[in-house]
CSV table of C-alpha atoms in Angstrom, one decimal:
chain,number,residue,atom,x,y,z
A,1,MET,CA,14.3,-40.4,-51.7
A,2,THR,CA,13.3,-36.9,-50.6
A,3,ARG,CA,15.7,-35.6,-47.9
A,4,PRO,CA,14.2,-34.8,-44.6
A,5,ALA,CA,14.0,-31.3,-43.2
A,6,LEU,CA,13.9,-29.6,-39.8
A,7,LEU,CA,11.0,-27.3,-39.3
A,8,TRP,CA,11.9,-25.0,-36.4
A,9,PHE,CA,8.8,-23.3,-34.9
A,10,ARG,CA,9.4,-20.1,-33.0
A,11,ASN,CA,7.0,-17.2,-33.3
A,12,ASP,CA,4.8,-18.9,-35.9
A,13,LEU,CA,2.9,-21.5,-34.0
A,14,ARG,CA,0.4,-22.3,-36.7
A,15,LEU,CA,-0.1,-24.6,-39.7
A,16,ALA,CA,-2.2,-22.3,-42.0
A,17,ASP,CA,-0.3,-19.6,-44.0
A,18,ASN,CA,3.0,-20.7,-42.6
A,19,PRO,CA,5.6,-20.3,-45.4
A,20,ALA,CA,8.3,-22.3,-43.6
A,21,LEU,CA,5.9,-25.2,-43.3
A,22,MET,CA,4.7,-25.0,-46.8
A,23,ALA,CA,8.3,-25.1,-48.1
A,24,VAL,CA,8.7,-28.6,-46.6
A,25,ALA,CA,5.2,-29.9,-46.5
A,26,ASP,CA,5.9,-32.7,-49.1
A,27,ARG,CA,9.1,-33.9,-47.3
A,28,PRO,CA,9.7,-35.9,-44.2
A,29,ILE,CA,10.0,-33.3,-41.4
A,30,LEU,CA,10.9,-33.1,-37.7
A,31,PRO,CA,8.9,-30.1,-36.2
A,32,VAL,CA,10.8,-28.6,-33.4
A,33,PHE,CA,10.4,-25.9,-30.7
A,34,VAL,CA,13.3,-25.0,-28.5
A,35,LEU,CA,12.9,-23.0,-25.3
A,36,ASP,CA,16.2,-21.0,-25.1
A,37,ASP,CA,16.0,-18.7,-22.1
A,38,ASP,CA,19.7,-18.0,-21.9
A,39,ALA,CA,19.9,-16.7,-25.5
A,40,ALA,CA,17.0,-14.4,-24.9
A,41,GLY,CA,18.4,-13.1,-21.6
A,42,ALA,CA,16.3,-10.3,-20.2
A,43,TRP,CA,13.8,-10.8,-23.0
A,44,LYS,CA,13.0,-14.5,-22.3
A,45,HIS,CA,9.3,-15.1,-22.2
A,46,GLY,CA,7.6,-13.3,-19.3
A,47,GLY,CA,5.3,-15.1,-16.8
A,48,ALA,CA,2.1,-14.5,-18.7
A,49,GLN,CA,3.7,-15.4,-22.0
A,50,ARG,CA,4.9,-18.7,-20.6
A,51,TRP,CA,1.4,-19.6,-19.5
A,52,TRP,CA,0.2,-18.8,-23.1
A,53,LEU,CA,3.2,-20.7,-24.7
A,54,HIS,CA,2.4,-23.8,-22.7
A,55,HIS,CA,-1.1,-24.0,-24.1
A,56,ALA,CA,-0.1,-22.8,-27.5
A,57,LEU,CA,2.4,-25.6,-27.9
A,58,ALA,CA,-0.1,-28.2,-26.7
A,59,SER,CA,-2.5,-26.9,-29.3
A,60,LEU,CA,0.2,-27.0,-32.0
A,61,GLY,CA,1.3,-30.4,-31.0
A,62,ALA,CA,-2.2,-31.8,-31.3
A,63,ASP,CA,-2.7,-30.1,-34.7
A,64,LEU,CA,0.5,-31.7,-36.0
A,65,SER,CA,-0.3,-35.1,-34.6
A,66,ARG,CA,-3.6,-35.1,-36.4
A,67,ARG,CA,-1.6,-34.7,-39.6
A,68,GLY,CA,0.8,-37.5,-38.9
A,69,VAL,CA,3.9,-35.9,-37.2
A,70,ASP,CA,4.8,-35.1,-33.6
A,71,LEU,CA,6.2,-31.8,-32.2
A,72,HIS,CA,9.7,-32.2,-30.7
A,73,LEU,CA,10.2,-30.0,-27.7
A,74,ALA,CA,13.6,-29.1,-26.3
A,75,GLN,CA,15.1,-26.7,-23.8
A,76,GLY,CA,18.6,-25.3,-23.8
A,77,ASP,CA,21.0,-23.7,-26.3
A,78,ALA,CA,19.4,-23.7,-29.7
A,79,ALA,CA,22.8,-23.1,-31.3
A,80,ILE,CA,23.7,-26.5,-30.1
A,81,ILE,CA,20.3,-28.3,-30.2
A,82,ILE,CA,19.3,-27.4,-33.8
A,83,PRO,CA,22.5,-28.5,-35.5
A,84,ALA,CA,22.5,-31.7,-33.5
A,85,LEU,CA,18.9,-32.5,-34.4
A,86,ALA,CA,19.6,-31.8,-38.0
A,87,ALA,CA,22.5,-34.2,-38.0
A,88,ALA,CA,20.4,-36.8,-36.1
A,89,VAL,CA,17.7,-37.0,-38.7
A,90,GLY,CA,19.9,-36.3,-41.7
A,91,ALA,CA,18.3,-32.9,-42.5
A,92,GLU,CA,20.3,-30.6,-44.8
A,93,ASP,CA,18.1,-27.6,-44.3
A,94,ILE,CA,16.3,-26.0,-41.4
A,95,HIS,CA,13.3,-23.9,-42.2
A,96,VAL,CA,12.2,-21.1,-39.8
A,97,ALA,CA,10.2,-17.9,-39.7
A,98,GLN,CA,12.4,-14.8,-39.5
A,99,ARG,CA,13.0,-13.1,-36.2
A,100,PHE,CA,13.9,-9.5,-35.8
A,101,GLU,CA,14.7,-9.2,-32.1
A,102,PRO,CA,18.4,-8.3,-31.6
A,103,TRP,CA,19.2,-11.4,-29.7
A,104,GLY,CA,17.3,-13.6,-32.2
A,105,ARG,CA,19.1,-12.1,-35.1
A,106,ARG,CA,22.5,-12.7,-33.5
A,107,GLN,CA,21.5,-16.3,-32.7
A,108,ASP,CA,20.3,-16.9,-36.2
A,109,GLU,CA,23.6,-15.7,-37.7
A,110,ALA,CA,25.6,-17.9,-35.3
A,111,ILE,CA,23.4,-21.0,-36.2
A,112,ALA,CA,23.6,-20.3,-39.9
A,113,THR,CA,27.4,-20.1,-39.7
A,114,ALA,CA,27.6,-23.3,-37.7
A,115,LEU,CA,25.3,-25.2,-40.1
A,116,LYS,CA,27.2,-24.0,-43.1
A,117,SER,CA,30.4,-25.5,-41.8
A,118,THR,CA,28.6,-28.9,-41.9
A,119,GLY,CA,27.1,-28.5,-45.3
A,120,ARG,CA,23.6,-27.5,-44.0
A,121,ARG,CA,21.7,-24.3,-44.2
A,122,LEU,CA,19.2,-22.2,-42.3
A,123,VAL,CA,16.4,-21.1,-44.5
A,124,ARG,CA,14.4,-18.1,-43.2
A,125,HIS,CA,10.9,-17.2,-44.4
A,126,ARG,CA,8.8,-14.1,-44.0
A,127,GLY,CA,5.8,-15.3,-42.0
A,128,THR,CA,5.4,-12.9,-39.0
A,129,LEU,CA,5.1,-9.5,-40.7
A,130,LEU,CA,3.6,-8.0,-43.8
A,131,HIS,CA,6.8,-6.5,-45.0
A,132,ASP,CA,10.5,-7.1,-44.2
A,133,PRO,CA,11.8,-4.3,-42.0
A,134,HIS,CA,15.1,-4.1,-44.0
A,135,ALA,CA,13.3,-3.7,-47.3
A,136,LEU,CA,11.0,-0.8,-46.7
A,137,ARG,CA,12.7,2.6,-47.0
A,138,THR,CA,11.7,6.3,-47.5
A,139,GLY,CA,12.3,8.1,-50.8
A,140,GLN,CA,15.7,9.1,-49.5
A,141,GLY,CA,16.6,5.4,-48.8
A,142,LYS,CA,16.3,5.7,-45.1
A,143,PRO,CA,14.3,3.8,-42.5
A,144,TYR,CA,10.9,5.3,-41.7
A,145,GLN,CA,10.7,7.2,-38.4
A,146,VAL,CA,7.1,8.4,-38.6
A,147,TYR,CA,4.2,6.0,-38.6
A,148,THR,CA,1.8,7.8,-41.0
A,149,PRO,CA,4.1,7.8,-44.1
A,150,PHE,CA,5.1,4.3,-43.2
A,151,SER,CA,1.5,3.1,-43.2
A,152,ARG,CA,0.8,5.0,-46.4
A,153,ALA,CA,3.7,3.3,-48.1
A,154,ILE,CA,2.4,-0.1,-47.1
A,155,PHE,CA,-1.1,0.6,-48.3
A,156,ALA,CA,0.3,2.0,-51.5
A,157,ALA,CA,2.4,-1.2,-52.1
A,158,GLY,CA,-0.8,-3.2,-52.8
A,159,GLU,CA,-2.5,-6.1,-51.2
A,160,PRO,CA,-0.4,-8.9,-49.6
A,161,ALA,CA,-0.6,-12.3,-51.2
A,162,PRO,CA,-3.6,-14.3,-50.1
A,163,PRO,CA,-3.0,-16.7,-47.1
A,164,MET,CA,-2.3,-20.4,-47.7
A,165,ASP,CA,-4.3,-23.2,-46.4
A,166,ALA,CA,-2.8,-25.7,-43.9
A,167,PRO,CA,-1.6,-29.0,-45.4
A,168,ALA,CA,-4.0,-31.9,-44.8
A,169,ARG,CA,-1.2,-34.4,-44.2
A,170,LEU,CA,2.5,-34.2,-43.2
A,171,HIS,CA,5.2,-36.8,-43.2
A,172,PRO,CA,7.4,-37.7,-40.3
A,173,VAL,CA,11.1,-38.4,-40.4
A,174,ALA,CA,12.2,-42.0,-39.6
A,175,ASN,CA,13.0,-42.7,-36.0
A,176,PRO,CA,12.5,-39.2,-34.6
A,177,PRO,CA,14.4,-38.5,-31.3
A,178,ALA,CA,12.6,-38.2,-28.0
A,179,GLY,CA,11.8,-34.7,-26.9
A,180,ALA,CA,11.6,-33.0,-23.5
A,181,THR,CA,8.8,-31.7,-21.3
A,182,LEU,CA,8.9,-27.9,-20.9
A,183,ASP,CA,8.2,-26.4,-17.5
A,184,LEU,CA,6.2,-23.3,-18.4
A,185,LEU,CA,3.2,-23.0,-16.0
A,186,PRO,CA,3.4,-20.8,-12.9
A,187,LYS,CA,4.1,-22.6,-9.6
A,188,ARG,CA,1.6,-20.4,-7.9
A,189,ASP,CA,-1.5,-20.3,-10.1
A,190,TRP,CA,-2.0,-16.5,-10.4
A,191,ALA,CA,-3.1,-17.2,-14.0
A,192,LYS,CA,-6.1,-19.4,-12.9
A,193,ASP,CA,-8.6,-17.0,-14.5
A,194,PHE,CA,-6.8,-16.7,-17.8
A,195,PRO,CA,-8.7,-19.6,-19.4
A,196,LYS,CA,-11.9,-17.6,-18.9
A,197,HIS,CA,-10.6,-15.0,-21.3
A,198,TRP,CA,-8.3,-16.8,-23.7
A,199,GLN,CA,-8.0,-19.9,-25.9
A,200,PRO,CA,-4.4,-20.1,-26.9
A,201,GLY,CA,-3.6,-21.8,-30.2
A,202,GLU,CA,-4.5,-21.6,-33.9
A,203,ALA,CA,-8.1,-22.7,-33.3
A,204,GLY,CA,-8.5,-20.0,-30.7
A,205,ALA,CA,-7.1,-17.4,-33.1
A,206,ALA,CA,-9.6,-18.4,-35.8
A,207,LYS,CA,-12.5,-18.2,-33.4
A,208,ARG,CA,-11.4,-14.8,-32.2
A,209,LEU,CA,-11.1,-13.5,-35.7
A,210,ALA,CA,-14.5,-14.9,-36.7
A,211,ALA,CA,-16.1,-13.4,-33.6
A,212,PHE,CA,-14.7,-10.0,-34.4
A,213,GLY,CA,-16.2,-10.1,-37.8
A,214,THR,CA,-18.1,-7.5,-39.9
A,215,ARG,CA,-20.4,-6.2,-37.2
A,216,ALA,CA,-17.5,-5.3,-34.9
A,217,LEU,CA,-15.5,-3.8,-37.7
A,218,ALA,CA,-18.4,-1.6,-38.6
A,219,ALA,CA,-18.4,-0.1,-35.1
A,220,TYR,CA,-14.6,-0.2,-34.7
A,221,ASP,CA,-13.8,3.5,-35.2
A,222,GLY,CA,-15.6,4.4,-32.0
A,223,ALA,CA,-15.8,1.1,-30.1
A,224,ARG,CA,-12.1,0.5,-30.1
A,225,ASN,CA,-11.7,3.3,-27.5
A,226,ILE,CA,-14.3,2.1,-25.0
A,227,PRO,CA,-12.7,-0.3,-22.5
A,228,ALA,CA,-16.0,-1.5,-21.1
A,229,ILE,CA,-17.1,-3.2,-24.3
A,230,PRO,CA,-15.4,-5.8,-26.6
A,231,GLY,CA,-14.7,-3.2,-29.3
A,232,THR,CA,-11.2,-4.5,-30.2
A,233,SER,CA,-10.2,-7.8,-31.9
A,234,GLY,CA,-8.3,-9.4,-29.0
A,235,LEU,CA,-6.0,-10.9,-31.6
A,236,SER,CA,-2.8,-9.4,-30.2
A,237,PRO,CA,-1.6,-12.5,-28.3
A,238,HIS,CA,-2.4,-14.7,-31.3
A,239,LEU,CA,-0.4,-12.5,-33.6
A,240,ARG,CA,2.4,-12.3,-31.0
A,241,PHE,CA,2.8,-16.1,-31.0
A,242,GLY,CA,2.1,-16.5,-34.7
A,243,GLU,CA,-1.1,-18.5,-34.2
A,244,ILE,CA,-2.6,-16.4,-37.0
A,245,SER,CA,-0.7,-14.5,-39.7
A,246,PRO,CA,-1.0,-10.8,-40.4
A,247,ARG,CA,-2.0,-11.8,-44.0
A,248,GLN,CA,-4.9,-13.8,-42.6
A,249,VAL,CA,-6.0,-10.8,-40.5
A,250,TRP,CA,-5.5,-8.4,-43.4
A,251,HIS,CA,-7.6,-10.3,-45.9
A,252,ALA,CA,-10.3,-11.1,-43.4
A,253,ALA,CA,-10.7,-7.3,-42.7
A,254,ARG,CA,-10.7,-6.5,-46.4
A,255,GLU,CA,-13.3,-9.2,-47.1
A,256,ALA,CA,-15.5,-7.8,-44.4
A,257,GLY,CA,-15.7,-4.5,-46.2
A,258,ALA,CA,-16.9,-2.7,-43.1
A,259,THR,CA,-16.4,1.0,-42.4
A,260,GLY,CA,-13.9,0.4,-39.7
A,261,SER,CA,-11.7,-2.0,-41.6
A,262,HIS,CA,-9.1,0.7,-42.7
A,263,THR,CA,-8.8,1.9,-39.1
A,264,PHE,CA,-8.3,-1.6,-37.9
A,265,LEU,CA,-5.7,-2.4,-40.5
A,266,LYS,CA,-3.8,0.8,-39.5
A,267,GLU,CA,-3.6,-0.7,-36.0
A,268,VAL,CA,-2.3,-4.0,-37.4
A,269,LEU,CA,0.4,-2.0,-39.2
A,270,TRP,CA,1.5,-0.4,-36.0
A,271,ARG,CA,3.0,-3.9,-35.2
A,272,ASP,CA,4.9,-3.9,-38.5
A,273,PHE,CA,6.1,-0.3,-37.7
A,274,ALA,CA,7.3,-1.3,-34.3
A,275,TYR,CA,9.4,-4.1,-35.8
A,276,HIS,CA,10.7,-1.7,-38.5
A,277,LEU,CA,11.9,0.5,-35.6
A,278,LEU,CA,13.4,-2.4,-33.7
A,279,PHE,CA,15.3,-3.7,-36.7
A,280,ASN,CA,16.8,-0.4,-37.5
A,281,ARG,CA,17.3,0.7,-33.8
A,282,PRO,CA,18.1,-2.5,-31.9
A,283,GLU,CA,18.8,-0.5,-28.7
A,284,MET,CA,15.1,0.5,-28.5
A,285,PRO,CA,14.1,-1.9,-25.6
A,286,GLU,CA,16.8,-0.4,-23.4
A,287,ALA,CA,17.6,3.1,-24.5
A,288,PRO,CA,15.6,6.1,-25.6
A,289,LEU,CA,15.6,6.7,-29.3
A,290,ALA,CA,15.6,10.5,-28.7
A,291,GLU,CA,19.1,11.0,-27.3
A,292,LYS,CA,18.2,14.0,-25.1
A,293,PHE,CA,16.1,11.7,-22.9
A,294,ALA,CA,19.3,10.0,-21.8
A,295,ALA,CA,19.6,12.9,-19.3
A,296,PHE,CA,16.0,12.9,-18.2
A,297,PRO,CA,15.7,13.3,-14.4
A,298,TRP,CA,13.7,10.3,-13.6
A,299,GLN,CA,13.0,9.8,-9.9
A,300,PRO,CA,12.8,6.0,-9.3
A,301,ASN,CA,10.6,5.2,-6.3
A,302,PRO,CA,9.8,1.6,-5.4
A,303,LYS,CA,6.6,2.6,-3.5
A,304,TYR,CA,5.2,4.5,-6.5
A,305,LEU,CA,6.0,1.5,-8.8
A,306,ALA,CA,4.5,-1.0,-6.5
A,307,ALA,CA,1.3,1.0,-6.1
A,308,TRP,CA,1.0,1.3,-9.8
A,309,GLN,CA,1.6,-2.4,-10.3
A,310,ARG,CA,-1.1,-3.4,-7.8
A,311,GLY,CA,-3.7,-1.0,-9.1
A,312,MET,CA,-3.7,1.2,-6.0
A,313,THR,CA,-2.8,4.7,-7.3
A,314,GLY,CA,-6.1,6.3,-6.3
A,315,TYR,CA,-6.9,7.0,-10.0
A,316,PRO,CA,-9.8,4.7,-10.9
A,317,ILE,CA,-9.2,4.3,-14.6
A,318,VAL,CA,-5.5,3.6,-14.0
A,319,ASP,CA,-6.2,1.1,-11.2
A,320,ALA,CA,-8.9,-0.7,-13.3
A,321,GLY,CA,-6.4,-1.2,-16.1
A,322,MET,CA,-3.7,-2.5,-13.9
A,323,ARG,CA,-6.1,-5.0,-12.2
A,324,GLN,CA,-7.5,-6.1,-15.6
A,325,LEU,CA,-3.9,-6.8,-16.6
A,326,TRP,CA,-3.2,-8.9,-13.5
A,327,ALA,CA,-6.5,-10.8,-13.8
A,328,THR,CA,-6.5,-11.5,-17.6
A,329,GLY,CA,-2.9,-10.9,-18.9
A,330,TRP,CA,-4.2,-8.2,-21.1
A,331,MET,CA,-5.2,-4.5,-21.0
A,332,HIS,CA,-7.3,-2.4,-23.3
A,333,ASN,CA,-5.1,-0.3,-25.6
A,334,ARG,CA,-6.6,3.1,-24.6
A,335,VAL,CA,-6.1,2.3,-21.0
A,336,ARG,CA,-2.5,1.1,-21.6
A,337,MET,CA,-1.7,4.7,-22.8
A,338,ILE,CA,-3.4,6.2,-19.7
A,339,VAL,CA,-1.6,4.0,-17.1
A,340,ALA,CA,1.7,4.5,-18.9
A,341,SER,CA,1.3,8.2,-18.9
A,342,LEU,CA,0.6,8.3,-15.2
A,343,LEU,CA,3.7,6.2,-14.4
A,344,VAL,CA,6.3,8.1,-16.5
A,345,LYS,CA,4.9,11.6,-16.3
A,346,HIS,CA,3.0,12.1,-13.0
A,347,LEU,CA,5.2,9.8,-11.1
A,348,LEU,CA,8.5,10.3,-13.1
A,349,GLN,CA,9.2,6.6,-13.1
A,350,PRO,CA,11.5,5.3,-15.8
A,351,TRP,CA,9.6,4.0,-18.8
A,352,GLN,CA,11.8,0.8,-18.7
A,353,ASP,CA,10.2,-0.1,-15.4
A,354,GLY,CA,6.7,0.0,-16.9
A,355,GLN,CA,7.9,-1.8,-20.0
A,356,ASP,CA,9.4,-4.6,-17.8
A,357,TRP,CA,6.1,-5.0,-15.9
A,358,PHE,CA,4.1,-5.3,-19.1
A,359,TRP,CA,6.6,-7.7,-20.4
A,360,ASP,CA,6.1,-10.1,-17.5
A,361,THR,CA,2.3,-9.7,-17.2
A,362,LEU,CA,1.0,-9.4,-20.8
A,363,VAL,CA,0.1,-12.5,-22.7
A,364,ASP,CA,0.7,-10.4,-25.8
A,365,GLY,CA,4.1,-9.2,-24.6
A,366,ASP,CA,6.0,-8.4,-27.8
A,367,LEU,CA,9.4,-6.9,-27.7
A,368,ALA,CA,9.0,-4.5,-30.6
A,369,SER,CA,5.4,-3.3,-29.8
A,370,ASN,CA,6.0,-3.1,-26.1
A,371,SER,CA,9.1,-1.0,-26.3
A,372,ALA,CA,7.9,1.2,-29.1
A,373,SER,CA,4.7,1.9,-27.3
A,374,TRP,CA,6.4,2.7,-24.0
A,375,GLN,CA,8.8,5.1,-25.8
A,376,TRP,CA,5.8,6.6,-27.6
A,377,VAL,CA,4.0,7.5,-24.4
A,378,ALA,CA,7.2,8.6,-22.7
A,379,GLY,CA,7.9,11.0,-25.6
A,380,CYS,CA,11.4,9.6,-26.2
A,381,GLY,CA,10.7,7.3,-29.2
A,382,ALA,CA,10.3,7.7,-32.9
A,383,ASP,CA,7.2,9.5,-33.8
A,384,ALA,CA,6.4,9.8,-30.1
A,385,ALA,CA,3.6,11.6,-28.4
A,386,PRO,CA,4.9,15.0,-27.2
A,387,TYR,CA,6.3,14.8,-23.7
A,388,PHE,CA,4.1,17.7,-22.7
A,389,ARG,CA,1.0,15.7,-23.5
A,390,VAL,CA,0.1,14.6,-20.0
A,391,PHE,CA,-3.1,12.6,-19.8
A,392,ASN,CA,-5.6,13.8,-17.2
A,393,PRO,CA,-6.8,10.5,-15.7
A,394,MET,CA,-10.1,11.9,-14.6
A,395,LEU,CA,-10.9,13.4,-18.0
A,396,GLN,CA,-9.8,10.3,-19.7
A,397,GLY,CA,-12.0,8.1,-17.5
A,398,ALA,CA,-15.0,10.4,-18.0
A,399,LYS,CA,-14.5,10.4,-21.7
A,400,PHE,CA,-13.9,6.7,-22.4
A,401,ASP,CA,-15.8,5.2,-19.4
A,402,PRO,CA,-18.6,7.7,-18.8
A,403,GLU,CA,-20.9,5.3,-17.0
A,404,GLY,CA,-18.0,3.9,-14.9
A,405,THR,CA,-18.8,0.4,-16.1
A,406,TYR,CA,-15.2,-0.5,-16.7
A,407,VAL,CA,-13.9,1.0,-13.5
A,408,THR,CA,-16.5,-0.7,-11.3
A,409,ARG,CA,-15.9,-4.1,-12.9
A,410,TRP,CA,-12.2,-4.0,-11.9
A,411,VAL,CA,-12.4,-1.7,-8.8
A,412,PRO,CA,-15.5,-2.9,-7.0
A,413,GLU,CA,-14.6,-0.6,-4.0
A,414,LEU,CA,-16.2,2.2,-6.0
A,415,ALA,CA,-19.4,0.4,-7.0
A,416,ARG,CA,-21.6,2.4,-4.6
A,417,LEU,CA,-20.5,5.8,-6.1
A,418,PRO,CA,-22.8,7.7,-8.5
A,419,LYS,CA,-21.3,7.9,-12.0
A,420,ASN,CA,-20.4,11.6,-11.6
A,421,LEU,CA,-18.0,10.7,-8.8
A,422,ILE,CA,-16.6,7.4,-10.2
A,423,HIS,CA,-13.5,9.0,-11.6
A,424,GLN,CA,-12.8,11.3,-8.7
A,425,PRO,CA,-13.8,9.3,-5.6
A,426,TRP,CA,-12.0,11.6,-3.2
A,427,GLU,CA,-14.8,14.0,-3.7
A,428,ALA,CA,-17.4,11.5,-2.4
A,429,PRO,CA,-19.2,11.9,0.9
A,430,PRO,CA,-17.6,9.9,3.8
A,431,GLY,CA,-18.7,6.3,4.0
A,432,LEU,CA,-19.3,5.7,0.3
A,433,VAL,CA,-15.7,4.5,-0.4
A,434,ARG,CA,-13.8,2.1,1.7
A,435,ASP,CA,-10.4,0.4,1.3
A,436,TYR,CA,-9.4,2.6,-1.7
A,437,PRO,CA,-6.5,5.0,-1.5
A,438,PRO,CA,-6.5,8.7,-2.2
A,439,PRO,CA,-4.6,9.8,-5.3
A,440,ILE,CA,-0.9,8.8,-5.1
A,441,ILE,CA,0.0,12.3,-6.4
A,442,ASP,CA,-2.0,15.4,-7.1
A,443,HIS,CA,-2.7,15.7,-10.9
A,444,ALA,CA,-1.8,19.3,-11.2
A,445,PHE,CA,1.4,18.9,-9.2
A,446,GLY,CA,2.4,15.8,-11.1
A,447,ARG,CA,1.7,17.5,-14.5
A,448,ALA,CA,3.7,20.6,-13.5
A,449,ARG,CA,6.6,18.5,-12.3
A,450,ALA,CA,6.7,16.4,-15.5
A,451,LEU,CA,6.8,19.6,-17.6
A,452,ALA,CA,9.6,21.0,-15.5
A,453,ALA,CA,11.6,17.8,-15.9
A,454,TYR,CA,11.1,18.0,-19.7
A,455,ALA,CA,12.1,21.7,-19.7
A,456,ALA,CA,15.3,20.7,-17.9
A,457,ILE,CA,16.5,18.4,-20.6
A,458,LYS,CA,15.6,21.0,-23.2
A,459,GLY,CA,17.6,23.7,-21.3
A,460,GLU,CA,14.5,25.8,-20.8
A,461,THR,CA,12.6,27.2,-17.9
A,462,ALA,CA,9.3,25.5,-17.2
């Protein structure tokens, strides 16, 4: 008789192209998801992620049921729950997708050790990234610190293996134990509009990929920077929860053969690069990778932070992005850079505060991508934007939202303004703008102050 196995779902909530699932598809299995907030600590799922996870698990559970098995849900210490479940169903091996978050790696090692003492084993599969972070090295045998040579190395390595189809039928273990109900949805339904924008789950990911398609990829090089149009794929939350694999995305883009495919795949590779950084620099979510920034003279100000969070900074492109984030759990990538620059440079707020707000409000909140991106904007990460590059929010708005379509969608207070004033409403005649604040800080003053702060840690005179 074939021995049963435990299939531990974590960041791979899909059936197609799931190496851990394929390794046990012909055996009796108990599929399991464990919500372990204590192990994750500060990096437990944020509020928007929890909304997504609730629906993603419901979708995964339904997909599994149609194939003959039920998803077992549990909450608590996975280091206790997983070995106990393995013993209860007689599973000698537990199959999982690899994790690269520092807390997840520590937990995996502890669980692997505990299982080994009972004659069981934890089998980890590559299913969340295109390349293992510990395997890719420069010609000098060191981790990559710069994105461009990293991406070139991956392109030069050849095409990833083609994705695998989902199994048509799965086999349950005998007498599976009863699971729990997870309490993931918000008590106050601030996420009520999320379903207008998202369909969590593997089917939603497939629809999103299909809708992106050849036509969108053909226009991607230019359209990806325009927040008023759907010029990006919208796949980031599906990739974050593993409802679609990077191999599926890669091969779909290759098969489309559109002019923007290469640019799009470079964006997909940024996610791999972020995990490469996190694996080799596990302090990245908490500490600057550039050591000189440990002495940066941040000026924490709760009023500044709150105005930024609410989308009330007086800079329209920034406020539109922050309100889009609150309403949809997502923000256009170009706008993410603009809002982050205002917070850490004009306002001198610690990048960790912005990172934490994104972690709680983004449905695609991903520890590696989130922390790498915030450090990039702040100028303190690997291959970061120069700190002296301070985005001008008026020019950025005029360049990427010239008609004001994006701004007026999310900041309706400005809808009466002519487009030449949309991005600088303080210049409008009295009466055209109501209930909208003046700029929280003067752009020129904020820029000069940021440059002076940077000069201070370099030991220079601004």
